[in-house]
Amino acid sequence: MSSANDHRPQDNNQRNGPVHVAVIMDGNGRWAKRRGLPRAAGHKAGVKAIKRVVEAAHELGITHLTLYAFSAENWSRPADEVAGLMQLILETLRNELADLERQKIRLNIIGRWRALDSEIVAQIDEAIVRTKDNAAGTLTLALNYSGRQDIVDAARSLAQAAHSGSITPADIDEAAFAAGLGTADLPPLDLLIRTSGEMRVSNFLLWEIAYSEFWVTPDFWPEFGARQLGQAVADFTKRRRRYGALSEGD
Ligand code: IPE
Ligand code: IPE
Ligand code: MG
């Protein structure tokens, strides 16, 4: 029994497509700049792309979609951009709740979202409660998220449990660790997409990407839609995931 087995899906040749897809939604600012628009216009167009992609994901059989919306590092942007993003997040949560209910999608949030503005926290609380029994899919938004912070939080809660005597250090294994992450109740991450061509992870899902497939497009996030998602899924289905072993035909 090797730990690699933990990553292995039932169907090794991927013909069924990805179940859990995450997206680093990047390039809103550059998209706007190219059109001579303020960065805020790019973020607004980015929300439209989210709506398209949520629908397209459902069509493609992706039951779990995880979107990087605001990183813990994004606080270091200019104050007016941060304020604009927070306002947009609040309005979008408010405006799109009925649509999530219609589509039977459960809203899930990862990251330190409870530290956000109280209006946003209240809106998220309401959305989580109202969508909690929806079974058509799970939309996870990463808000005030840092992959390293999430790992540190998991380590701290295990340390606390060991300190109080409810576990021993020997109980700490990969499964116990993963159970302390924000993504604990999500399936393994099959595919990570990044838009706007950057070849970096920017502190997203650091633990979870251990055996995820990557797909990067030069398109900016506001240009992204069903076509690109379909392409990413088609590429994914052609890949052979080896998990460090050999697969048929090697
Ligand atoms: C992604 O677009 C949205 C967020 C990070 C909130 P950017 O705002 O990073 O756009 P670029 O990368 O500067 O073009
Ligand atoms: C990653 O994009 C964060 C989100 C998409 C929310 P960034 O634009 O913040 O990443 P860097 O700064 O290019 O690495
Ligand atoms: Mg960016």
Short mmCIF file of C-alpha atoms and ligand atoms in Angstrom, two decimals:
data_model
loop_
_atom_site.label_atom_id
_atom_site.label_comp_id
_atom_site.label_asym_id
_atom_site.label_seq_id
_atom_site.Cartn_x
_atom_site.Cartn_y
_atom_site.Cartn_z
CA MET A 1 0.00 0.00 0.00
CA SER A 2 1.76 3.13 -1.18
CA SER A 3 0.70 6.69 -0.54
CA ALA A 4 0.50 7.22 -4.32
CA ASN A 5 -2.67 5.13 -4.22
CA ASP A 6 -4.35 7.99 -2.40
CA HIS A 7 -4.14 10.07 -5.56
CA ARG A 8 -5.25 7.44 -7.99
CA PRO A 9 -8.76 7.76 -9.44
CA GLN A 10 -10.78 4.65 -10.29
CA ASP A 11 -10.37 5.24 -14.01
CA ASN A 12 -6.70 5.67 -14.84
CA ASN A 13 -7.16 6.68 -18.47
CA GLN A 14 -9.30 9.76 -17.82
CA ARG A 15 -11.87 9.08 -20.54
CA ASN A 16 -14.56 10.18 -18.15
CA GLY A 17 -13.13 13.67 -17.88
CA PRO A 18 -12.24 15.66 -14.80
CA VAL A 19 -14.52 15.71 -11.78
CA HIS A 20 -12.77 18.53 -9.94
CA VAL A 21 -11.33 21.48 -11.87
CA ALA A 22 -9.71 24.55 -10.34
CA VAL A 23 -9.00 27.82 -12.13
CA ILE A 24 -6.53 30.61 -11.44
CA MET A 25 -8.62 33.36 -13.04
CA ASP A 26 -5.86 35.71 -14.17
CA GLY A 27 -5.57 38.59 -16.63
CA ASN A 28 -8.54 40.84 -15.83
CA GLY A 29 -6.30 43.91 -15.59
CA ARG A 30 -4.44 43.20 -18.82
CA TRP A 31 -7.70 42.53 -20.65
CA ALA A 32 -9.01 45.93 -19.57
CA LYS A 33 -5.76 47.73 -20.33
CA ARG A 34 -5.72 46.36 -23.85
CA ARG A 35 -9.13 47.99 -24.36
CA GLY A 36 -8.14 51.28 -22.73
CA LEU A 37 -10.48 50.54 -19.80
CA PRO A 38 -9.87 50.76 -16.04
CA ARG A 39 -8.84 47.54 -14.29
CA ALA A 40 -12.24 47.51 -12.55
CA ALA A 41 -13.89 46.95 -15.94
CA GLY A 42 -11.73 43.86 -16.32
CA HIS A 43 -12.88 42.50 -12.97
CA LYS A 44 -16.50 43.14 -13.94
CA ALA A 45 -16.01 41.26 -17.20
CA GLY A 46 -14.36 38.54 -15.11
CA VAL A 47 -17.61 37.98 -13.24
CA LYS A 48 -19.41 37.35 -16.55
CA ALA A 49 -16.76 34.76 -17.38
CA ILE A 50 -17.41 33.04 -14.04
CA LYS A 51 -21.11 32.75 -14.92
CA ARG A 52 -20.29 31.24 -18.33
CA VAL A 53 -17.83 28.79 -16.85
CA VAL A 54 -20.16 27.61 -14.08
CA GLU A 55 -22.74 26.70 -16.76
CA ALA A 56 -20.16 25.15 -19.08
CA ALA A 57 -18.67 23.08 -16.26
CA HIS A 58 -22.06 21.55 -15.60
CA GLU A 59 -22.46 20.67 -19.31
CA LEU A 60 -19.03 18.99 -19.26
CA GLY A 61 -19.77 16.86 -16.21
CA ILE A 62 -17.45 18.77 -13.90
CA THR A 63 -19.18 18.47 -10.55
CA HIS A 64 -16.61 20.44 -8.56
CA LEU A 65 -15.33 23.80 -9.73
CA THR A 66 -12.88 25.74 -7.55
CA LEU A 67 -12.09 29.34 -8.50
CA TYR A 68 -9.28 31.53 -7.17
CA ALA A 69 -11.06 34.86 -6.68
CA PHE A 70 -8.92 36.77 -4.16
CA SER A 71 -5.57 35.72 -2.72
CA ALA A 72 -4.18 36.64 0.69
CA GLU A 73 -1.47 38.47 -1.28
CA ASN A 74 -3.98 40.53 -3.27
CA TRP A 75 -4.38 42.83 -0.23
CA SER A 76 -1.11 44.42 -1.33
CA ARG A 77 -2.79 45.93 -4.40
CA PRO A 78 -3.80 49.62 -4.37
CA ALA A 79 -6.58 50.32 -1.84
CA ASP A 80 -9.08 51.43 -4.49
CA GLU A 81 -8.65 48.22 -6.47
CA VAL A 82 -9.09 46.11 -3.31
CA ALA A 83 -12.20 48.09 -2.33
CA GLY A 84 -13.62 47.69 -5.83
CA LEU A 85 -12.99 43.93 -5.75
CA MET A 86 -14.66 43.58 -2.34
CA GLN A 87 -17.69 45.52 -3.57
CA LEU A 88 -17.86 43.33 -6.68
CA ILE A 89 -17.61 40.16 -4.58
CA LEU A 90 -20.46 41.37 -2.35
CA GLU A 91 -22.70 42.35 -5.28
CA THR A 92 -21.99 39.13 -7.14
CA LEU A 93 -22.78 36.95 -4.13
CA ARG A 94 -26.02 38.90 -3.71
CA ASN A 95 -27.05 38.89 -7.38
CA GLU A 96 -26.11 35.32 -8.20
CA LEU A 97 -27.57 33.47 -5.23
CA ALA A 98 -30.92 32.87 -6.96
CA ASP A 99 -29.09 31.52 -10.00
CA LEU A 100 -27.07 29.10 -7.87
CA GLU A 101 -30.30 27.89 -6.32
CA ARG A 102 -31.86 27.48 -9.77
CA GLN A 103 -28.86 25.47 -10.95
CA LYS A 104 -28.85 23.40 -7.73
CA ILE A 105 -25.24 24.32 -7.03
CA ARG A 106 -23.79 24.33 -3.53
CA LEU A 107 -21.60 27.29 -2.66
CA ASN A 108 -18.45 26.53 -0.69
CA ILE A 109 -15.72 28.97 0.35
CA ILE A 110 -12.06 28.33 1.19
CA GLY A 111 -9.56 30.79 2.63
CA ARG A 112 -9.88 33.12 5.60
CA TRP A 113 -13.22 34.52 4.46
CA ARG A 114 -14.44 35.21 7.97
CA ALA A 115 -11.87 38.02 8.13
CA LEU A 116 -13.59 39.85 5.24
CA ASP A 117 -16.00 42.75 5.67
CA SER A 118 -18.99 41.82 7.86
CA GLU A 119 -21.46 42.42 5.01
CA ILE A 120 -19.62 39.89 2.85
CA VAL A 121 -19.41 37.38 5.70
CA ALA A 122 -23.18 37.69 6.28
CA GLN A 123 -23.89 37.26 2.57
CA ILE A 124 -21.66 34.19 2.40
CA ASP A 125 -23.31 32.70 5.49
CA GLU A 126 -26.70 33.13 3.87
CA ALA A 127 -25.57 31.68 0.54
CA ILE A 128 -23.98 28.65 2.22
CA VAL A 129 -27.14 27.91 4.21
CA ARG A 130 -29.44 28.39 1.23
CA THR A 131 -27.42 26.17 -1.09
CA LYS A 132 -26.18 23.53 1.33
CA ASP A 133 -28.48 20.74 0.09
CA ASN A 134 -27.87 21.38 -3.61
CA ALA A 135 -26.44 18.31 -5.28
CA ALA A 136 -25.90 19.21 -8.95
CA GLY A 137 -22.43 20.55 -8.26
CA THR A 138 -20.18 22.42 -5.85
CA LEU A 139 -18.77 25.84 -6.63
CA THR A 140 -15.88 26.68 -4.32
CA LEU A 141 -14.57 30.23 -4.23
CA ALA A 142 -11.13 30.88 -2.77
CA LEU A 143 -11.40 34.19 -0.94
CA ASN A 144 -8.55 35.68 1.09
CA TYR A 145 -6.88 32.36 0.31
CA SER A 146 -3.25 31.31 0.69
CA GLY A 147 -2.18 27.72 0.09
CA ARG A 148 0.67 28.03 2.59
CA GLN A 149 -1.62 29.55 5.21
CA ASP A 150 -4.07 26.67 4.74
CA ILE A 151 -1.25 24.16 5.27
CA VAL A 152 -0.06 26.02 8.37
CA ASP A 153 -3.62 26.06 9.75
CA ALA A 154 -3.90 22.29 9.23
CA ALA A 155 -0.54 21.77 10.97
CA ARG A 156 -1.60 23.95 13.86
CA SER A 157 -4.86 22.11 14.44
CA LEU A 158 -3.01 18.77 14.42
CA ALA A 159 -0.44 20.18 16.86
CA GLN A 160 -3.25 21.34 19.10
CA ALA A 161 -4.93 17.92 18.96
CA ALA A 162 -1.63 16.22 19.83
CA HIS A 163 -1.00 18.70 22.63
CA SER A 164 -4.42 18.05 24.16
CA GLY A 165 -3.89 14.29 23.86
CA SER A 166 -6.78 13.54 21.46
CA ILE A 167 -4.23 12.20 18.90
CA THR A 168 -0.58 11.16 19.08
CA PRO A 169 2.08 12.40 16.63
CA ALA A 170 2.04 8.92 15.08
CA ASP A 171 -1.60 9.49 14.06
CA ILE A 172 -0.53 12.30 11.74
CA ASP A 173 -0.51 10.90 8.22
CA GLU A 174 -1.47 12.31 4.81
CA ALA A 175 -5.15 11.63 5.33
CA ALA A 176 -5.18 13.32 8.74
CA PHE A 177 -3.34 16.29 7.32
CA ALA A 178 -5.64 16.61 4.30
CA ALA A 179 -8.64 16.49 6.63
CA GLY A 180 -7.46 19.77 8.16
CA LEU A 181 -7.33 21.66 4.85
CA GLY A 182 -10.09 23.90 3.49
CA THR A 183 -10.58 21.41 0.66
CA ALA A 184 -11.09 18.43 2.99
CA ASP A 185 -14.58 17.65 1.70
CA LEU A 186 -13.73 18.05 -1.99
CA PRO A 187 -12.62 15.24 -4.32
CA PRO A 188 -8.97 15.12 -5.51
CA LEU A 189 -8.08 17.97 -7.86
CA ASP A 190 -7.92 16.57 -11.39
CA LEU A 191 -7.14 19.65 -13.45
CA LEU A 192 -5.71 23.10 -12.71
CA ILE A 193 -6.27 25.79 -15.34
CA ARG A 194 -4.54 29.17 -15.45
CA THR A 195 -5.46 31.94 -17.85
CA SER A 196 -3.31 34.73 -19.29
CA GLY A 197 -0.27 32.55 -19.84
CA GLU A 198 1.52 32.79 -16.52
CA MET A 199 3.36 29.58 -15.61
CA ARG A 200 3.05 29.82 -11.85
CA VAL A 201 0.81 28.66 -9.04
CA SER A 202 0.68 31.92 -7.03
CA ASN A 203 0.08 30.18 -3.70
CA PHE A 204 -3.06 28.29 -4.81
CA LEU A 205 -3.92 24.75 -3.60
CA LEU A 206 -0.29 23.83 -2.90
CA TRP A 207 -1.04 20.50 -1.24
CA GLU A 208 -3.89 19.58 -3.57
CA ILE A 209 -1.97 19.92 -6.87
CA ALA A 210 0.42 17.04 -6.04
CA TYR A 211 -0.92 14.98 -8.95
CA SER A 212 -3.20 17.41 -10.77
CA GLU A 213 -2.83 18.00 -14.50
CA PHE A 214 -2.05 21.56 -15.62
CA TRP A 215 -3.55 23.47 -18.51
CA VAL A 216 -2.54 27.05 -19.34
CA THR A 217 -4.07 29.33 -21.95
CA PRO A 218 -2.76 32.71 -23.12
CA ASP A 219 -6.36 34.00 -23.15
CA PHE A 220 -7.23 36.51 -20.45
CA TRP A 221 -9.88 35.45 -17.94
CA PRO A 222 -12.64 37.76 -19.31
CA GLU A 223 -12.22 35.97 -22.69
CA PHE A 224 -12.56 32.51 -21.17
CA GLY A 225 -15.69 30.47 -21.72
CA ALA A 226 -17.19 27.15 -22.79
CA ARG A 227 -14.82 26.81 -25.75
CA GLN A 228 -11.62 27.00 -23.72
CA LEU A 229 -13.01 24.87 -20.90
CA GLY A 230 -14.04 22.24 -23.45
CA GLN A 231 -10.54 22.33 -24.92
CA ALA A 232 -8.95 21.90 -21.48
CA VAL A 233 -11.19 18.93 -20.76
CA ALA A 234 -10.49 17.38 -24.18
CA ASP A 235 -6.73 17.70 -23.56
CA PHE A 236 -7.13 16.22 -20.09
CA THR A 237 -8.93 13.16 -21.44
CA LYS A 238 -5.94 12.43 -23.72
CA ARG A 239 -3.41 12.47 -20.91
CA ARG A 240 -2.15 9.46 -19.02
CA ARG A 241 -1.74 10.03 -15.34
CA ARG A 242 1.03 7.84 -14.00
CA TYR A 243 1.27 8.78 -10.32
CA GLY A 244 4.93 7.84 -10.40
CA ALA A 245 4.20 4.35 -11.71
CA LEU A 246 3.94 3.05 -15.27
CA SER A 247 0.68 2.77 -17.13
CA GLU A 248 -0.50 0.57 -19.99
CA GLY A 249 1.71 1.00 -23.08
CA ASP A 250 4.76 2.41 -21.27
C1 IPE B 1 -7.19 38.36 -11.83
O1 IPE B 1 -6.82 39.36 -12.70
C2 IPE B 1 -8.15 38.82 -10.76
C3 IPE B 1 -7.57 38.90 -9.42
C4 IPE B 1 -6.34 38.57 -9.08
C5 IPE B 1 -8.43 39.41 -8.36
P1 IPE B 1 -5.66 40.37 -12.35
O2 IPE B 1 -6.25 41.52 -11.60
O3 IPE B 1 -4.54 39.68 -11.67
O4 IPE B 1 -5.22 40.85 -13.79
P2 IPE B 1 -3.74 41.01 -14.33
O5 IPE B 1 -3.02 39.74 -14.03
O6 IPE B 1 -3.15 42.18 -13.63
O7 IPE B 1 -3.91 41.25 -15.79
C1 IPE B 2 -3.55 34.91 -8.65
O1 IPE B 2 -3.40 35.95 -9.55
C2 IPE B 2 -4.69 35.26 -7.69
C3 IPE B 2 -6.02 35.21 -8.27
C4 IPE B 2 -6.32 34.85 -9.48
C5 IPE B 2 -7.09 35.58 -7.37
P1 IPE B 2 -2.38 37.13 -9.28
O2 IPE B 2 -2.51 38.07 -10.44
O3 IPE B 2 -2.59 37.71 -7.94
O4 IPE B 2 -0.98 36.37 -9.29
P2 IPE B 2 0.49 36.92 -9.58
O5 IPE B 2 0.68 38.15 -8.75
O6 IPE B 2 0.56 37.21 -11.03
O7 IPE B 2 1.38 35.77 -9.20
MG MG B 3 -2.85 38.76 -12.25
#
